[in-house]
Structure formats: structure tokens, C-alpha cells
Amino acid sequence: MDDEILYAVDDGIGTITLNRPKARNALTFAMYERVAAICADPAAHGAPRVLIITGAGDRAFAAGTDIAQFRSFASPQDALDYEDKIERVLAAIECCPIPLVAAIAGAVTGGGASIACACDIRIATASARFGFPIARTLGNCLSMANYARLAALLGPARVKDIVFTARLIEAEEGQRIGLYSEILADHAALMSRARELAETIAGHAPLTMRATKEALRRIVNASVPAEGGEDLVVMCYDSADFREGMEAFLGKRPPQWQGR
């Protein structure tokens, strides 16, 4: 686990690195929990003033959840527990009392895209490709809260476009729609700029940062349903299509959808 999440604090700036480059930094459940623990209590993790979260290498920020872990799902409750877990992680990022900068290179998809969207600022390389290709791969869905979070950031029409087409948004489009604040030429420039940006933020009034972050979180969450959507999660995750999508993905073949 220590190898899969690298964490260091240097001069008031904490850096979380998702470190499974051979798996395009796909997240295990333990990795999600480690990210959540750091974000929920930065004071107990070196007391940084700013956090940078990034992926090892230049091929991926994070290519979602490690699909092999879904093989253990045996009941509808497993699906609901999984979405609850993801929501706890995203809430920990959003409620983190210090700013988070997502430094993105390459693929940022599925759960990785959700983590990036929960961060306060996103910068990316020209190679960044963002999306939720679940309609093409697994046939599952997002939680109601996560759909609402994405709609607040990108707009409902764009969320439909991204999910329905299963396309990945290129960096230039991502900046145009407000997903990224800056596009950098390469990985080295990305990390240099992330550090520079974090140093600037770290030098400003911490309570202004905290109040602004929390105020905007409350405004956005006013439109996020506190509950509901469990029937949609169960419909997708407890389906034959989800099992087919998972096995097809792991077997590197096209899925055969049945709609049941």
C-alpha cells in the first residue's frame, strides 16, 4: 500500500501520487481510503497548507477503479457500498480544509475523473483525456451525488454528451469548458507549474481559502440530492450486462450488451 500511494510534505506543500503506472494508476479500494484519510485530516499528515494530487508518470492521472475488484461483488448491497465508499472519498476531498490542486497528465477517467473534479483547481498536460466511458466498457453508472457534482461543474447537457458517447475530452476542449484552468506542454512543465501554483496559494490567508472553499461547496451541494438513486445503482451493477462488461474488459474483448 505504501508503494501505491506516495505522500510527502515539503515546505508546506503535500503531494499525493497515485503510484501504479503499469496499471495506468487504476485505484484499488485501499488507495481510495488512503487518499480520503490524508484529505480528511491534513493536520495529522504533516500539516500541509496545500495538497497536490497527481499520477505517477505521464500516461495517466488515474484510469478509474481497478476493475478486477468488482469480481468480488455478489449482491446489490456490494454495489451500494461501493458507491457509498466513492462518495465518502469525494466528500473528504471536497471538505478538506486546505486547497487541492489536481495535476493531470494522460488518462483521467472513471473514479480518477471523479477525484479530479472534486479538487479545487485542475491543470493538465496537452495529453490529458477526460471522461466516463462506462457506457462502452462496464455498463454501470455513477451515484446520484456524483452526477449532480458533474452537472454543477460541466452542465447537465455536457454530462449527457460525455456519458452517452463514452468519448474522452481532449485537453483543449477541457480548458474551453472550464474543466482545466491551464494546459502545460508536458509532464515536467505540469509538475513545475503545480508546485508554483501551490506555493502561491500556500502564501495566502488560510482562512480565506477555507471559507471560500466551504462556501462554494455549500452552494453546489444545495442542489445535490442527499439521498436517492439507489435503484439506479442496483439496476446497473446487479445486471448481466455489468458482469459481461467487467469480464469483457478484463478479457480485452468487446462486450455483448443485452440490456438486462
PDB file of C-alpha atoms in Angstrom:
ATOM      1  CA  MET A   1       0.000   0.000   0.000  1.00  0.00           C
ATOM      2  CA  ASP A   2       2.848   2.385   0.826  1.00  0.00           C
ATOM      3  CA  ASP A   3       4.135   1.867  -2.706  1.00  0.00           C
ATOM      4  CA  GLU A   4       0.748   2.512  -4.348  1.00  0.00           C
ATOM      5  CA  ILE A   5       0.207   5.898  -2.697  1.00  0.00           C
ATOM      6  CA  LEU A   6       3.289   8.066  -2.337  1.00  0.00           C
ATOM      7  CA  TYR A   7       2.922  11.008   0.027  1.00  0.00           C
ATOM      8  CA  ALA A   8       5.390  13.690   1.006  1.00  0.00           C
ATOM      9  CA  VAL A   9       5.241  17.169   2.523  1.00  0.00           C
ATOM     10  CA  ASP A  10       7.847  19.726   1.519  1.00  0.00           C
ATOM     11  CA  ASP A  11       7.825  23.328   2.695  1.00  0.00           C
ATOM     12  CA  GLY A  12       4.107  23.290   3.477  1.00  0.00           C
ATOM     13  CA  ILE A  13       3.049  21.556   0.259  1.00  0.00           C
ATOM     14  CA  GLY A  14       1.814  17.972   0.367  1.00  0.00           C
ATOM     15  CA  THR A  15       1.948  15.783  -2.735  1.00  0.00           C
ATOM     16  CA  ILE A  16      -0.192  12.663  -3.139  1.00  0.00           C
ATOM     17  CA  THR A  17       0.990  10.474  -6.013  1.00  0.00           C
ATOM     18  CA  LEU A  18      -1.158   7.630  -7.309  1.00  0.00           C
ATOM     19  CA  ASN A  19       1.608   5.152  -7.996  1.00  0.00           C
ATOM     20  CA  ARG A  20       0.526   2.245 -10.184  1.00  0.00           C
ATOM     21  CA  PRO A  21       1.907   3.412 -13.529  1.00  0.00           C
ATOM     22  CA  LYS A  22       1.865  -0.071 -15.090  1.00  0.00           C
ATOM     23  CA  ALA A  23      -1.901  -0.167 -14.398  1.00  0.00           C
ATOM     24  CA  ARG A  24      -2.330   3.477 -15.516  1.00  0.00           C
ATOM     25  CA  ASN A  25      -2.705   4.333 -11.824  1.00  0.00           C
ATOM     26  CA  ALA A  26      -6.024   2.484 -11.511  1.00  0.00           C
ATOM     27  CA  LEU A  27      -7.195   2.798  -7.925  1.00  0.00           C
ATOM     28  CA  THR A  28      -7.613  -0.093  -5.525  1.00  0.00           C
ATOM     29  CA  PHE A  29     -10.058   0.281  -2.646  1.00  0.00           C
ATOM     30  CA  ALA A  30      -7.110   0.716  -0.269  1.00  0.00           C
ATOM     31  CA  MET A  31      -5.764   3.562  -2.400  1.00  0.00           C
ATOM     32  CA  TYR A  32      -9.109   5.357  -2.248  1.00  0.00           C
ATOM     33  CA  GLU A  33      -9.103   5.052   1.530  1.00  0.00           C
ATOM     34  CA  ARG A  34      -5.562   6.414   1.831  1.00  0.00           C
ATOM     35  CA  VAL A  35      -6.409   9.464  -0.278  1.00  0.00           C
ATOM     36  CA  ALA A  36      -9.515  10.052   1.840  1.00  0.00           C
ATOM     37  CA  ALA A  37      -7.554   9.746   5.093  1.00  0.00           C
ATOM     38  CA  ILE A  38      -4.992  12.372   4.038  1.00  0.00           C
ATOM     39  CA  CYS A  39      -7.648  14.788   2.796  1.00  0.00           C
ATOM     40  CA  ALA A  40      -9.899  14.321   5.824  1.00  0.00           C
ATOM     41  CA  ASP A  41      -7.130  15.212   8.280  1.00  0.00           C
ATOM     42  CA  PRO A  42      -4.166  17.001   6.672  1.00  0.00           C
ATOM     43  CA  ALA A  43      -3.068  18.260  10.102  1.00  0.00           C
ATOM     44  CA  ALA A  44      -2.261  14.653  11.040  1.00  0.00           C
ATOM     45  CA  HIS A  45      -0.356  14.149   7.780  1.00  0.00           C
ATOM     46  CA  GLY A  46       2.403  16.726   8.022  1.00  0.00           C
ATOM     47  CA  ALA A  47       0.092  19.768   8.222  1.00  0.00           C
ATOM     48  CA  PRO A  48       0.465  20.986   4.615  1.00  0.00           C
ATOM     49  CA  ARG A  49      -1.159  24.257   3.558  1.00  0.00           C
ATOM     50  CA  VAL A  50      -1.917  22.952   0.058  1.00  0.00           C
ATOM     51  CA  LEU A  51      -2.216  19.470  -1.440  1.00  0.00           C
ATOM     52  CA  ILE A  52      -1.214  18.423  -4.958  1.00  0.00           C
ATOM     53  CA  ILE A  53      -2.650  15.154  -6.236  1.00  0.00           C
ATOM     54  CA  THR A  54      -1.188  13.558  -9.344  1.00  0.00           C
ATOM     55  CA  GLY A  55      -0.481  10.249 -11.016  1.00  0.00           C
ATOM     56  CA  ALA A  56       2.897   8.622 -11.480  1.00  0.00           C
ATOM     57  CA  GLY A  57       4.290   9.040 -14.990  1.00  0.00           C
ATOM     58  CA  ASP A  58       2.772  10.815 -17.952  1.00  0.00           C
ATOM     59  CA  ARG A  59       0.360   8.134 -19.245  1.00  0.00           C
ATOM     60  CA  ALA A  60      -2.410   8.582 -16.688  1.00  0.00           C
ATOM     61  CA  PHE A  61      -3.625  10.605 -13.734  1.00  0.00           C
ATOM     62  CA  ALA A  62      -5.841   7.644 -12.865  1.00  0.00           C
ATOM     63  CA  ALA A  63      -7.756   5.282 -15.121  1.00  0.00           C
ATOM     64  CA  GLY A  64     -10.599   4.709 -12.672  1.00  0.00           C
ATOM     65  CA  THR A  65     -11.096   1.857 -10.247  1.00  0.00           C
ATOM     66  CA  ASP A  66      -9.121  -1.369 -10.672  1.00  0.00           C
ATOM     67  CA  ILE A  67     -11.790  -3.414 -12.479  1.00  0.00           C
ATOM     68  CA  ALA A  68     -10.633  -6.755 -11.038  1.00  0.00           C
ATOM     69  CA  GLN A  69     -12.006  -5.717  -7.655  1.00  0.00           C
ATOM     70  CA  PHE A  70     -15.562  -5.789  -8.982  1.00  0.00           C
ATOM     71  CA  ARG A  71     -15.328  -9.561  -9.365  1.00  0.00           C
ATOM     72  CA  SER A  72     -15.995  -9.877  -5.635  1.00  0.00           C
ATOM     73  CA  PHE A  73     -19.428  -8.227  -5.965  1.00  0.00           C
ATOM     74  CA  ALA A  74     -22.081 -10.792  -5.048  1.00  0.00           C
ATOM     75  CA  SER A  75     -25.158  -8.746  -4.121  1.00  0.00           C
ATOM     76  CA  PRO A  76     -26.891  -5.405  -4.746  1.00  0.00           C
ATOM     77  CA  GLN A  77     -25.560  -4.235  -1.380  1.00  0.00           C
ATOM     78  CA  ASP A  78     -21.996  -4.584  -2.673  1.00  0.00           C
ATOM     79  CA  ALA A  79     -22.796  -2.049  -5.398  1.00  0.00           C
ATOM     80  CA  LEU A  80     -24.413   0.371  -2.947  1.00  0.00           C
ATOM     81  CA  ASP A  81     -21.492   0.018  -0.530  1.00  0.00           C
ATOM     82  CA  TYR A  82     -19.043   0.719  -3.354  1.00  0.00           C
ATOM     83  CA  GLU A  83     -20.800   3.926  -4.419  1.00  0.00           C
ATOM     84  CA  ASP A  84     -21.035   4.966  -0.760  1.00  0.00           C
ATOM     85  CA  LYS A  85     -17.284   4.410  -0.439  1.00  0.00           C
ATOM     86  CA  ILE A  86     -16.554   6.525  -3.517  1.00  0.00           C
ATOM     87  CA  GLU A  87     -18.823   9.261  -2.230  1.00  0.00           C
ATOM     88  CA  ARG A  88     -17.014   9.288   1.137  1.00  0.00           C
ATOM     89  CA  VAL A  89     -13.711   9.732  -0.687  1.00  0.00           C
ATOM     90  CA  LEU A  90     -15.034  12.562  -2.863  1.00  0.00           C
ATOM     91  CA  ALA A  91     -16.620  14.228   0.161  1.00  0.00           C
ATOM     92  CA  ALA A  92     -13.293  14.051   2.017  1.00  0.00           C
ATOM     93  CA  ILE A  93     -11.623  15.840  -0.902  1.00  0.00           C
ATOM     94  CA  GLU A  94     -14.344  18.477  -1.160  1.00  0.00           C
ATOM     95  CA  CYS A  95     -14.449  19.043   2.616  1.00  0.00           C
ATOM     96  CA  CYS A  96     -10.668  19.093   3.019  1.00  0.00           C
ATOM     97  CA  PRO A  97      -9.869  22.320   4.898  1.00  0.00           C
ATOM     98  CA  ILE A  98      -6.984  23.179   2.537  1.00  0.00           C
ATOM     99  CA  PRO A  99      -6.943  23.660  -1.255  1.00  0.00           C
ATOM    100  CA  LEU A 100      -6.247  20.737  -3.582  1.00  0.00           C
ATOM    101  CA  VAL A 101      -4.600  21.075  -6.978  1.00  0.00           C
ATOM    102  CA  ALA A 102      -5.037  18.170  -9.418  1.00  0.00           C
ATOM    103  CA  ALA A 103      -2.032  17.878 -11.781  1.00  0.00           C
ATOM    104  CA  ILE A 104      -3.265  15.767 -14.675  1.00  0.00           C
ATOM    105  CA  ALA A 105      -1.365  14.021 -17.449  1.00  0.00           C
ATOM    106  CA  GLY A 106      -2.787  11.401 -19.788  1.00  0.00           C
ATOM    107  CA  ALA A 107      -5.939   9.445 -18.980  1.00  0.00           C
ATOM    108  CA  VAL A 108      -8.237  10.802 -16.288  1.00  0.00           C
ATOM    109  CA  THR A 109     -11.268   8.525 -16.380  1.00  0.00           C
ATOM    110  CA  GLY A 110     -13.921   6.966 -14.155  1.00  0.00           C
ATOM    111  CA  GLY A 111     -13.047   7.238 -10.482  1.00  0.00           C
ATOM    112  CA  GLY A 112      -9.919   9.189 -11.390  1.00  0.00           C
ATOM    113  CA  ALA A 113     -12.037  11.766 -13.204  1.00  0.00           C
ATOM    114  CA  SER A 114     -14.338  11.980 -10.176  1.00  0.00           C
ATOM    115  CA  ILE A 115     -11.366  12.667  -7.893  1.00  0.00           C
ATOM    116  CA  ALA A 116     -10.068  15.345 -10.272  1.00  0.00           C
ATOM    117  CA  CYS A 117     -13.476  17.029 -10.382  1.00  0.00           C
ATOM    118  CA  ALA A 118     -13.651  17.087  -6.580  1.00  0.00           C
ATOM    119  CA  CYS A 119     -10.362  19.011  -6.406  1.00  0.00           C
ATOM    120  CA  ASP A 120     -10.369  22.800  -6.300  1.00  0.00           C
ATOM    121  CA  ILE A 121      -8.095  23.528  -9.262  1.00  0.00           C
ATOM    122  CA  ARG A 122      -7.200  21.301 -12.203  1.00  0.00           C
ATOM    123  CA  ILE A 123      -4.238  21.832 -14.513  1.00  0.00           C
ATOM    124  CA  ALA A 124      -3.294  19.397 -17.253  1.00  0.00           C
ATOM    125  CA  THR A 125      -0.851  18.489 -19.983  1.00  0.00           C
ATOM    126  CA  ALA A 126      -1.790  18.557 -23.648  1.00  0.00           C
ATOM    127  CA  SER A 127      -2.058  14.752 -23.443  1.00  0.00           C
ATOM    128  CA  ALA A 128      -4.902  14.783 -20.878  1.00  0.00           C
ATOM    129  CA  ARG A 129      -8.030  12.858 -21.884  1.00  0.00           C
ATOM    130  CA  PHE A 130     -11.034  13.084 -19.549  1.00  0.00           C
ATOM    131  CA  GLY A 131     -14.218  11.053 -19.430  1.00  0.00           C
ATOM    132  CA  PHE A 132     -16.511   8.380 -18.065  1.00  0.00           C
ATOM    133  CA  PRO A 133     -16.541   5.683 -20.791  1.00  0.00           C
ATOM    134  CA  ILE A 134     -18.717   3.333 -18.721  1.00  0.00           C
ATOM    135  CA  ALA A 135     -21.388   3.017 -21.430  1.00  0.00           C
ATOM    136  CA  ARG A 136     -18.731   1.427 -23.624  1.00  0.00           C
ATOM    137  CA  THR A 137     -16.831  -0.581 -21.007  1.00  0.00           C
ATOM    138  CA  LEU A 138     -18.672  -1.747 -17.880  1.00  0.00           C
ATOM    139  CA  GLY A 139     -22.308  -0.750 -18.279  1.00  0.00           C
ATOM    140  CA  ASN A 140     -22.523   0.633 -14.745  1.00  0.00           C
ATOM    141  CA  CYS A 141     -23.495   4.143 -13.600  1.00  0.00           C
ATOM    142  CA  LEU A 142     -22.490   6.883 -11.171  1.00  0.00           C
ATOM    143  CA  SER A 143     -24.178   7.759  -7.899  1.00  0.00           C
ATOM    144  CA  MET A 144     -26.834  10.461  -7.833  1.00  0.00           C
ATOM    145  CA  ALA A 145     -24.479  12.748  -5.875  1.00  0.00           C
ATOM    146  CA  ASN A 146     -21.701  12.245  -8.409  1.00  0.00           C
ATOM    147  CA  TYR A 147     -23.989  13.016 -11.351  1.00  0.00           C
ATOM    148  CA  ALA A 148     -25.064  16.185  -9.555  1.00  0.00           C
ATOM    149  CA  ARG A 149     -21.436  17.137  -8.842  1.00  0.00           C
ATOM    150  CA  LEU A 150     -20.513  16.729 -12.500  1.00  0.00           C
ATOM    151  CA  ALA A 151     -23.593  18.624 -13.662  1.00  0.00           C
ATOM    152  CA  ALA A 152     -22.695  21.528 -11.364  1.00  0.00           C
ATOM    153  CA  LEU A 153     -19.183  21.654 -12.839  1.00  0.00           C
ATOM    154  CA  LEU A 154     -19.846  20.924 -16.518  1.00  0.00           C
ATOM    155  CA  GLY A 155     -23.607  21.321 -17.028  1.00  0.00           C
ATOM    156  CA  PRO A 156     -26.231  18.555 -17.479  1.00  0.00           C
ATOM    157  CA  ALA A 157     -26.096  18.591 -21.298  1.00  0.00           C
ATOM    158  CA  ARG A 158     -22.336  18.108 -21.365  1.00  0.00           C
ATOM    159  CA  VAL A 159     -22.504  15.282 -18.799  1.00  0.00           C
ATOM    160  CA  LYS A 160     -25.022  13.503 -21.049  1.00  0.00           C
ATOM    161  CA  ASP A 161     -22.777  14.048 -24.055  1.00  0.00           C
ATOM    162  CA  ILE A 162     -19.734  12.622 -22.264  1.00  0.00           C
ATOM    163  CA  VAL A 163     -21.533   9.592 -20.797  1.00  0.00           C
ATOM    164  CA  PHE A 164     -23.781   8.767 -23.772  1.00  0.00           C
ATOM    165  CA  THR A 165     -20.990   8.934 -26.343  1.00  0.00           C
ATOM    166  CA  ALA A 166     -18.349   7.430 -23.988  1.00  0.00           C
ATOM    167  CA  ARG A 167     -15.884   9.825 -25.599  1.00  0.00           C
ATOM    168  CA  LEU A 168     -12.806  11.250 -23.903  1.00  0.00           C
ATOM    169  CA  ILE A 169     -12.418  15.027 -23.853  1.00  0.00           C
ATOM    170  CA  GLU A 170      -9.115  16.289 -25.201  1.00  0.00           C
ATOM    171  CA  ALA A 171      -7.145  18.890 -23.245  1.00  0.00           C
ATOM    172  CA  GLU A 172      -8.042  21.895 -25.411  1.00  0.00           C
ATOM    173  CA  GLU A 173     -11.771  21.213 -25.089  1.00  0.00           C
ATOM    174  CA  GLY A 174     -11.329  20.611 -21.369  1.00  0.00           C
ATOM    175  CA  GLN A 175      -9.851  24.067 -20.921  1.00  0.00           C
ATOM    176  CA  ARG A 176     -12.545  25.626 -23.089  1.00  0.00           C
ATOM    177  CA  ILE A 177     -15.377  24.211 -20.956  1.00  0.00           C
ATOM    178  CA  GLY A 178     -13.734  25.200 -17.672  1.00  0.00           C
ATOM    179  CA  LEU A 179     -12.510  21.781 -16.608  1.00  0.00           C
ATOM    180  CA  TYR A 180      -8.853  22.899 -16.609  1.00  0.00           C
ATOM    181  CA  SER A 181      -7.525  26.316 -15.719  1.00  0.00           C
ATOM    182  CA  GLU A 182      -4.248  25.776 -17.591  1.00  0.00           C
ATOM    183  CA  ILE A 183      -2.727  23.445 -20.188  1.00  0.00           C
ATOM    184  CA  LEU A 184       1.001  22.694 -19.991  1.00  0.00           C
ATOM    185  CA  ALA A 185       3.251  21.292 -22.702  1.00  0.00           C
ATOM    186  CA  ASP A 186       4.476  18.175 -20.922  1.00  0.00           C
ATOM    187  CA  HIS A 187       4.757  16.333 -17.601  1.00  0.00           C
ATOM    188  CA  ALA A 188       7.821  18.246 -16.415  1.00  0.00           C
ATOM    189  CA  ALA A 189       6.118  21.588 -17.083  1.00  0.00           C
ATOM    190  CA  LEU A 190       2.954  20.314 -15.387  1.00  0.00           C
ATOM    191  CA  MET A 191       4.685  19.418 -12.135  1.00  0.00           C
ATOM    192  CA  SER A 192       6.727  22.618 -12.141  1.00  0.00           C
ATOM    193  CA  ARG A 193       3.568  24.696 -12.575  1.00  0.00           C
ATOM    194  CA  ALA A 194       1.679  22.658  -9.954  1.00  0.00           C
ATOM    195  CA  ARG A 195       4.429  23.410  -7.455  1.00  0.00           C
ATOM    196  CA  GLU A 196       4.489  27.098  -8.401  1.00  0.00           C
ATOM    197  CA  LEU A 197       0.716  27.346  -8.086  1.00  0.00           C
ATOM    198  CA  ALA A 198       0.736  25.538  -4.734  1.00  0.00           C
ATOM    199  CA  GLU A 199       3.436  27.882  -3.415  1.00  0.00           C
ATOM    200  CA  THR A 200       1.343  30.898  -4.409  1.00  0.00           C
ATOM    201  CA  ILE A 201      -1.756  29.532  -2.699  1.00  0.00           C
ATOM    202  CA  ALA A 202       0.220  28.473   0.389  1.00  0.00           C
ATOM    203  CA  GLY A 203       1.393  32.064   0.814  1.00  0.00           C
ATOM    204  CA  HIS A 204      -2.152  33.430   1.053  1.00  0.00           C
ATOM    205  CA  ALA A 205      -4.526  33.683   4.017  1.00  0.00           C
ATOM    206  CA  PRO A 206      -5.543  30.123   5.059  1.00  0.00           C
ATOM    207  CA  LEU A 207      -8.916  31.170   6.457  1.00  0.00           C
ATOM    208  CA  THR A 208      -9.838  32.942   3.216  1.00  0.00           C
ATOM    209  CA  MET A 209      -9.073  29.712   1.358  1.00  0.00           C
ATOM    210  CA  ARG A 210     -11.053  27.615   3.817  1.00  0.00           C
ATOM    211  CA  ALA A 211     -14.070  29.922   3.900  1.00  0.00           C
ATOM    212  CA  THR A 212     -14.211  30.264   0.109  1.00  0.00           C
ATOM    213  CA  LYS A 213     -13.912  26.533  -0.431  1.00  0.00           C
ATOM    214  CA  GLU A 214     -16.592  25.715   2.131  1.00  0.00           C
ATOM    215  CA  ALA A 215     -18.970  28.457   0.932  1.00  0.00           C
ATOM    216  CA  LEU A 216     -18.827  27.202  -2.655  1.00  0.00           C
ATOM    217  CA  ARG A 217     -19.210  23.592  -1.501  1.00  0.00           C
ATOM    218  CA  ARG A 218     -22.414  24.549   0.332  1.00  0.00           C
ATOM    219  CA  ILE A 219     -23.766  26.414  -2.692  1.00  0.00           C
ATOM    220  CA  VAL A 220     -23.125  23.456  -5.003  1.00  0.00           C
ATOM    221  CA  ASN A 221     -24.398  20.892  -2.515  1.00  0.00           C
ATOM    222  CA  ALA A 222     -27.675  22.770  -2.123  1.00  0.00           C
ATOM    223  CA  SER A 223     -28.600  21.223  -5.488  1.00  0.00           C
ATOM    224  CA  VAL A 224     -27.164  17.771  -4.726  1.00  0.00           C
ATOM    225  CA  PRO A 225     -29.734  15.204  -3.537  1.00  0.00           C
ATOM    226  CA  ALA A 226     -28.985  13.980  -0.030  1.00  0.00           C
ATOM    227  CA  GLU A 227     -30.346  10.551  -0.939  1.00  0.00           C
ATOM    228  CA  GLY A 228     -31.943   8.616  -3.740  1.00  0.00           C
ATOM    229  CA  GLY A 229     -30.755   6.839  -6.828  1.00  0.00           C
ATOM    230  CA  GLU A 230     -30.108   3.509  -5.139  1.00  0.00           C
ATOM    231  CA  ASP A 231     -32.488   1.808  -7.562  1.00  0.00           C
ATOM    232  CA  LEU A 232     -30.399   3.049 -10.495  1.00  0.00           C
ATOM    233  CA  VAL A 233     -27.142   1.810  -8.966  1.00  0.00           C
ATOM    234  CA  VAL A 234     -28.644  -1.627  -8.271  1.00  0.00           C
ATOM    235  CA  MET A 235     -30.198  -1.810 -11.756  1.00  0.00           C
ATOM    236  CA  CYS A 236     -26.757  -1.379 -13.361  1.00  0.00           C
ATOM    237  CA  TYR A 237     -24.386  -3.158 -11.000  1.00  0.00           C
ATOM    238  CA  ASP A 238     -26.677  -6.161 -10.413  1.00  0.00           C
ATOM    239  CA  SER A 239     -27.198  -6.726 -14.137  1.00  0.00           C
ATOM    240  CA  ALA A 240     -25.937  -9.380 -16.513  1.00  0.00           C
ATOM    241  CA  ASP A 241     -24.581  -6.525 -18.623  1.00  0.00           C
ATOM    242  CA  PHE A 242     -22.302  -5.335 -15.809  1.00  0.00           C
ATOM    243  CA  ARG A 243     -20.862  -8.844 -15.389  1.00  0.00           C
ATOM    244  CA  GLU A 244     -20.397  -9.082 -19.132  1.00  0.00           C
ATOM    245  CA  GLY A 245     -18.765  -5.653 -19.301  1.00  0.00           C
ATOM    246  CA  MET A 246     -16.367  -6.467 -16.482  1.00  0.00           C
ATOM    247  CA  GLU A 247     -15.305  -9.831 -17.936  1.00  0.00           C
ATOM    248  CA  ALA A 248     -15.026  -8.358 -21.440  1.00  0.00           C
ATOM    249  CA  PHE A 249     -12.840  -5.533 -20.137  1.00  0.00           C
ATOM    250  CA  LEU A 250     -10.551  -7.897 -18.255  1.00  0.00           C
ATOM    251  CA  GLY A 251     -10.522 -10.298 -21.212  1.00  0.00           C
ATOM    252  CA  LYS A 252      -9.731  -7.448 -23.620  1.00  0.00           C
ATOM    253  CA  ARG A 253     -12.699  -8.153 -25.917  1.00  0.00           C
ATOM    254  CA  PRO A 254     -15.802  -6.159 -26.915  1.00  0.00           C
ATOM    255  CA  PRO A 255     -18.798  -6.634 -24.579  1.00  0.00           C
ATOM    256  CA  GLN A 256     -22.049  -8.121 -25.861  1.00  0.00           C
ATOM    257  CA  TRP A 257     -24.799  -5.976 -24.318  1.00  0.00           C
ATOM    258  CA  GLN A 258     -28.250  -7.443 -23.641  1.00  0.00           C
ATOM    259  CA  GLY A 259     -29.967  -4.655 -21.737  1.00  0.00           C
ATOM    260  CA  ARG A 260     -30.666  -6.802 -18.689  1.00  0.00           C
TER     261      ARG A 260
END
